[in-house]
Amino acid sequence: MKRVLKIKEMGHRNKYEASREILQAIQRYRRIRPMFYRSNVYLHEQRVLALVNMALPFIQEREPGIDVPMLRAFAMTHDDLEMYYGEERAPHEAPDDREIRRGRALRSLNGRYEFEVNGMPAKIVQLRYGLQGDLESQVVKYADHFDNMGEAMHEVHAGNDLFREPLLFNVSALRVERTRLPQLTRLLDQGHLLFDVPELSEDILAQRKPYSPYDFWRSALSKNEDPYVRNSLVERKEYAGEREIRGAI
């Protein structure tokens, strides 16, 4: 309830900016401590936007009719409903459970989610994204999982073994999503690093061998024009006693 009241109280301000402040205060992976490079929901949305923008020339080449403003609007707001429901889905939680909570969150929006994103009503953007019926929403859904993979590997490379399980889970989820998102057919298996995710072996993890999807993730973030996104790769937020990280950068 506090998050809902907060966005009401900020009604005299730009509601989009107010909602971003709320999302910035919602940590990701709240069940896991520490997370060296702790992210938040707003940062995650901006990272997904960075991934989409980095891959945009390839996407437009393969899908010339893609609606770029809608694609970016989906990326910028795809997890906004975190404001209206609690903890993120754990690996053992059924996807249906999250969809039930998403439906409840949508019904709770009422007049509290009244702003535009790229010239479109944010509520309509949320409804369309939830339907997952078009190319733009499915690209963002895929990029959402891709960012989950990237930040988990970033933690593992920094020496945080608590993220090995989330990493393996998210690589598996990415490979499953390839079969569940039919609109991506023309983008998959074309040699682009965002859309070709090989299996992740224990050998790669143990020896810290190069893994091309992670390299793409880091490149997209490090080249982003927003310093908040770039700096998130190097600004350490949490520590585990005196243990030194092994250096992900």
CSV table of C-alpha atoms in Angstrom, one decimal:
chain,number,residue,atom,x,y,z
A,1,MET,CA,0.0,0.0,0.0
A,2,LYS,CA,2.8,2.4,0.7
A,3,ARG,CA,4.0,2.4,-2.9
A,4,VAL,CA,0.5,3.1,-4.1
A,5,LEU,CA,0.1,6.0,-1.7
A,6,LYS,CA,3.5,7.4,-2.7
A,7,ILE,CA,2.6,7.7,-6.4
A,8,LYS,CA,-0.7,9.4,-5.4
A,9,GLU,CA,1.2,11.9,-3.2
A,10,MET,CA,3.4,12.7,-6.2
A,11,GLY,CA,0.5,13.6,-8.4
A,12,HIS,CA,1.6,17.2,-8.7
A,13,ARG,CA,4.8,16.1,-10.3
A,14,ASN,CA,5.6,14.3,-13.5
A,15,LYS,CA,4.0,10.9,-12.9
A,16,TYR,CA,6.4,9.1,-15.1
A,17,GLU,CA,9.4,10.4,-13.2
A,18,ALA,CA,7.7,9.8,-9.9
A,19,SER,CA,7.0,6.1,-10.9
A,20,ARG,CA,10.7,5.7,-11.9
A,21,GLU,CA,11.7,6.9,-8.4
A,22,ILE,CA,9.5,4.2,-6.8
A,23,LEU,CA,10.9,1.5,-9.1
A,24,GLN,CA,14.5,2.6,-8.3
A,25,ALA,CA,13.8,1.9,-4.6
A,26,ILE,CA,12.6,-1.7,-5.4
A,27,GLN,CA,15.7,-4.0,-5.2
A,28,ARG,CA,16.0,-7.0,-7.4
A,29,TYR,CA,16.9,-10.4,-6.0
A,30,ARG,CA,15.9,-9.4,-2.5
A,31,ARG,CA,16.1,-12.9,-1.3
A,32,ILE,CA,19.9,-13.1,-2.0
A,33,ARG,CA,22.4,-11.3,0.1
A,34,PRO,CA,24.9,-10.1,-0.8
A,35,MET,CA,24.5,-9.0,-4.4
A,36,PHE,CA,27.7,-7.1,-5.2
A,37,TYR,CA,26.3,-5.0,-8.0
A,38,ARG,CA,22.8,-4.7,-6.5
A,39,SER,CA,20.2,-3.7,-9.2
A,40,ASN,CA,16.7,-2.3,-9.0
A,41,VAL,CA,13.6,-2.5,-11.1
A,42,TYR,CA,14.2,0.9,-12.8
A,43,LEU,CA,17.8,-0.1,-13.7
A,44,HIS,CA,16.6,-3.4,-15.0
A,45,GLU,CA,14.1,-1.7,-17.4
A,46,GLN,CA,16.8,0.7,-18.6
A,47,ARG,CA,19.2,-2.3,-19.2
A,48,VAL,CA,16.5,-4.1,-21.2
A,49,LEU,CA,16.1,-0.8,-23.2
A,50,ALA,CA,19.9,-0.7,-23.8
A,51,LEU,CA,19.9,-4.3,-25.0
A,52,VAL,CA,17.0,-3.6,-27.4
A,53,ASN,CA,18.7,-0.5,-28.7
A,54,MET,CA,22.0,-2.3,-29.3
A,55,ALA,CA,20.3,-5.0,-31.3
A,56,LEU,CA,17.9,-2.6,-33.2
A,57,PRO,CA,19.8,-2.5,-36.5
A,58,PHE,CA,19.7,-6.3,-36.7
A,59,ILE,CA,16.0,-6.4,-35.6
A,60,GLN,CA,15.0,-3.8,-38.2
A,61,GLU,CA,16.9,-5.6,-40.9
A,62,ARG,CA,15.1,-8.9,-40.2
A,63,GLU,CA,11.8,-7.2,-39.3
A,64,PRO,CA,11.5,-3.9,-41.2
A,65,GLY,CA,7.9,-3.3,-40.0
A,66,ILE,CA,8.7,-3.3,-36.3
A,67,ASP,CA,7.1,-0.5,-34.3
A,68,VAL,CA,10.2,1.0,-32.6
A,69,PRO,CA,8.4,3.5,-30.3
A,70,MET,CA,6.2,0.7,-29.0
A,71,LEU,CA,9.2,-1.6,-28.6
A,72,ARG,CA,11.0,1.0,-26.5
A,73,ALA,CA,7.9,1.8,-24.5
A,74,PHE,CA,7.6,-1.9,-23.6
A,75,ALA,CA,11.2,-2.0,-22.6
A,76,MET,CA,10.9,1.1,-20.5
A,77,THR,CA,7.9,-0.1,-18.5
A,78,HIS,CA,7.7,-3.9,-18.7
A,79,ASP,CA,8.2,-4.4,-15.0
A,80,ASP,CA,6.3,-1.4,-13.8
A,81,LEU,CA,3.7,-3.6,-12.0
A,82,GLU,CA,6.4,-4.4,-9.5
A,83,MET,CA,5.0,-1.2,-7.9
A,84,TYR,CA,1.8,-3.1,-7.2
A,85,TYR,CA,2.8,-6.6,-6.2
A,86,GLY,CA,5.5,-8.0,-4.0
A,87,GLU,CA,8.6,-10.2,-4.3
A,88,GLU,CA,9.9,-11.2,-7.7
A,89,ARG,CA,9.2,-14.7,-8.9
A,90,ALA,CA,11.6,-17.3,-7.4
A,91,PRO,CA,13.0,-20.0,-9.7
A,92,HIS,CA,10.7,-22.6,-8.1
A,93,GLU,CA,7.5,-20.5,-8.5
A,94,ALA,CA,5.2,-21.6,-11.3
A,95,PRO,CA,4.9,-18.9,-14.1
A,96,ASP,CA,1.1,-19.1,-13.6
A,97,ASP,CA,1.5,-17.7,-10.1
A,98,ARG,CA,3.2,-14.6,-11.5
A,99,GLU,CA,0.5,-14.1,-14.1
A,100,ILE,CA,-2.2,-14.3,-11.4
A,101,ARG,CA,-0.4,-11.5,-9.4
A,102,ARG,CA,0.2,-9.5,-12.6
A,103,GLY,CA,-3.6,-9.6,-13.3
A,104,ARG,CA,-4.3,-8.4,-9.8
A,105,ALA,CA,-1.8,-5.6,-10.2
A,106,LEU,CA,-3.4,-4.5,-13.5
A,107,ARG,CA,-6.8,-4.3,-11.8
A,108,SER,CA,-5.3,-2.2,-9.0
A,109,LEU,CA,-4.0,0.5,-11.4
A,110,ASN,CA,-7.2,2.5,-11.8
A,111,GLY,CA,-6.3,6.2,-11.9
A,112,ARG,CA,-2.8,5.9,-10.4
A,113,TYR,CA,-1.0,5.0,-13.6
A,114,GLU,CA,-1.9,8.0,-15.8
A,115,PHE,CA,1.0,9.1,-17.9
A,116,GLU,CA,2.4,8.6,-21.4
A,117,VAL,CA,5.4,6.7,-22.6
A,118,ASN,CA,6.6,7.6,-26.1
A,119,GLY,CA,3.3,9.3,-26.7
A,120,MET,CA,1.2,6.3,-25.7
A,121,PRO,CA,-0.9,5.9,-22.6
A,122,ALA,CA,1.1,3.8,-20.1
A,123,LYS,CA,-1.9,1.7,-19.1
A,124,ILE,CA,-2.5,0.7,-22.7
A,125,VAL,CA,1.2,-0.2,-23.1
A,126,GLN,CA,1.0,-2.4,-20.0
A,127,LEU,CA,-2.1,-4.2,-21.3
A,128,ARG,CA,-0.6,-4.8,-24.7
A,129,TYR,CA,2.7,-6.1,-23.2
A,130,GLY,CA,0.8,-8.5,-20.9
A,131,LEU,CA,-1.0,-10.0,-23.9
A,132,GLN,CA,2.3,-10.9,-25.5
A,133,GLY,CA,0.6,-11.1,-28.9
A,134,ASP,CA,3.0,-9.0,-31.0
A,135,LEU,CA,6.6,-9.0,-32.1
A,136,GLU,CA,7.6,-5.9,-30.0
A,137,SER,CA,6.3,-7.4,-26.7
A,138,GLN,CA,8.0,-10.8,-27.4
A,139,VAL,CA,11.4,-9.1,-28.2
A,140,VAL,CA,11.2,-7.3,-24.8
A,141,LYS,CA,10.1,-10.5,-23.0
A,142,TYR,CA,13.2,-12.2,-24.4
A,143,ALA,CA,15.5,-9.3,-23.6
A,144,ASP,CA,14.1,-9.3,-20.0
A,145,HIS,CA,15.4,-12.9,-19.5
A,146,PHE,CA,18.6,-11.9,-21.2
A,147,ASP,CA,19.3,-9.1,-18.7
A,148,ASN,CA,18.6,-11.6,-15.9
A,149,MET,CA,21.2,-13.9,-17.3
A,150,GLY,CA,23.7,-11.0,-17.8
A,151,GLU,CA,23.5,-9.6,-14.3
A,152,ALA,CA,23.7,-13.1,-12.7
A,153,MET,CA,26.8,-13.9,-14.7
A,154,HIS,CA,28.3,-10.5,-13.7
A,155,GLU,CA,27.9,-11.5,-10.1
A,156,VAL,CA,29.4,-15.0,-10.6
A,157,HIS,CA,32.4,-13.5,-12.5
A,158,ALA,CA,32.9,-11.1,-9.5
A,159,GLY,CA,33.2,-14.1,-7.2
A,160,ASN,CA,29.6,-14.3,-5.9
A,161,ASP,CA,28.7,-17.9,-6.1
A,162,LEU,CA,25.3,-17.3,-4.7
A,163,PHE,CA,24.3,-16.4,-8.3
A,164,ARG,CA,25.3,-19.6,-9.9
A,165,GLU,CA,21.8,-21.1,-9.5
A,166,PRO,CA,20.0,-17.9,-10.8
A,167,LEU,CA,22.5,-17.9,-13.7
A,168,LEU,CA,21.9,-21.5,-14.8
A,169,PHE,CA,18.1,-21.0,-14.3
A,170,ASN,CA,18.1,-17.9,-16.5
A,171,VAL,CA,20.2,-19.4,-19.3
A,172,SER,CA,17.7,-22.3,-19.3
A,173,ALA,CA,14.8,-19.9,-19.3
A,174,LEU,CA,16.2,-18.1,-22.3
A,175,ARG,CA,16.5,-21.3,-24.2
A,176,VAL,CA,12.9,-22.3,-23.3
A,177,GLU,CA,11.6,-18.8,-24.4
A,178,ARG,CA,12.9,-19.5,-27.9
A,179,THR,CA,10.2,-22.1,-28.2
A,180,ARG,CA,7.4,-20.0,-26.6
A,181,LEU,CA,7.8,-16.8,-28.5
A,182,PRO,CA,6.8,-17.5,-32.1
A,183,GLN,CA,7.2,-13.9,-33.3
A,184,LEU,CA,10.9,-14.2,-32.8
A,185,THR,CA,11.3,-16.9,-35.6
A,186,ARG,CA,13.1,-14.5,-38.0
A,187,LEU,CA,15.5,-13.3,-35.3
A,188,LEU,CA,16.7,-16.6,-33.9
A,189,ASP,CA,19.7,-18.5,-35.1
A,190,GLN,CA,20.9,-15.7,-37.4
A,191,GLY,CA,24.2,-15.2,-35.7
A,192,HIS,CA,23.3,-12.2,-33.5
A,193,LEU,CA,24.6,-12.5,-30.0
A,194,LEU,CA,21.3,-11.4,-28.3
A,195,PHE,CA,19.3,-14.1,-30.0
A,196,ASP,CA,21.8,-17.0,-30.1
A,197,VAL,CA,22.4,-18.3,-26.6
A,198,PRO,CA,24.5,-21.5,-26.4
A,199,GLU,CA,24.3,-23.8,-23.4
A,200,LEU,CA,26.3,-22.8,-20.4
A,201,SER,CA,28.6,-25.5,-19.2
A,202,GLU,CA,30.2,-26.0,-15.8
A,203,ASP,CA,33.6,-25.8,-17.6
A,204,ILE,CA,32.8,-22.2,-18.8
A,205,LEU,CA,31.9,-21.2,-15.3
A,206,ALA,CA,34.8,-22.9,-13.5
A,207,GLN,CA,37.5,-21.5,-15.9
A,208,ARG,CA,35.7,-18.2,-16.6
A,209,LYS,CA,35.9,-18.8,-20.3
A,210,PRO,CA,34.3,-16.3,-22.7
A,211,TYR,CA,30.5,-16.6,-23.1
A,212,SER,CA,29.3,-14.6,-26.0
A,213,PRO,CA,25.9,-13.6,-24.6
A,214,TYR,CA,27.5,-12.1,-21.5
A,215,ASP,CA,30.0,-10.3,-23.7
A,216,PHE,CA,27.1,-8.7,-25.6
A,217,TRP,CA,25.3,-7.8,-22.4
A,218,ARG,CA,28.4,-6.0,-21.0
A,219,SER,CA,29.0,-4.2,-24.3
A,220,ALA,CA,25.4,-3.0,-24.6
A,221,LEU,CA,25.6,-1.5,-21.1
A,222,SER,CA,29.1,-0.1,-21.3
A,223,LYS,CA,28.3,1.7,-24.5
A,224,ASN,CA,24.9,3.1,-23.3
A,225,GLU,CA,24.6,6.9,-23.3
A,226,ASP,CA,23.1,6.9,-19.8
A,227,PRO,CA,25.9,7.0,-17.1
A,228,TYR,CA,23.5,5.4,-14.6
A,229,VAL,CA,23.4,2.3,-16.8
A,230,ARG,CA,27.2,2.3,-17.6
A,231,ASN,CA,28.2,2.8,-14.0
A,232,SER,CA,26.1,0.0,-12.8
A,233,LEU,CA,28.7,-2.4,-14.1
A,234,VAL,CA,31.4,-1.1,-11.8
A,235,GLU,CA,29.8,0.5,-8.8
A,236,ARG,CA,29.8,-2.1,-6.1
A,237,LYS,CA,26.9,-1.9,-3.7
A,238,GLU,CA,27.3,-4.8,-1.2
A,239,TYR,CA,30.1,-6.8,0.3
A,240,ALA,CA,30.5,-10.3,1.9
A,241,GLY,CA,32.8,-9.7,4.9
A,242,GLU,CA,36.4,-9.1,3.7
A,243,ARG,CA,36.2,-11.4,0.7
A,244,GLU,CA,37.7,-9.8,-2.3
A,245,ILE,CA,36.0,-10.0,-5.6
A,246,ARG,CA,37.9,-11.6,-8.5
A,247,GLY,CA,37.2,-8.7,-10.9
A,248,ALA,CA,34.4,-8.8,-13.5
A,249,ILE,CA,35.6,-5.8,-15.4
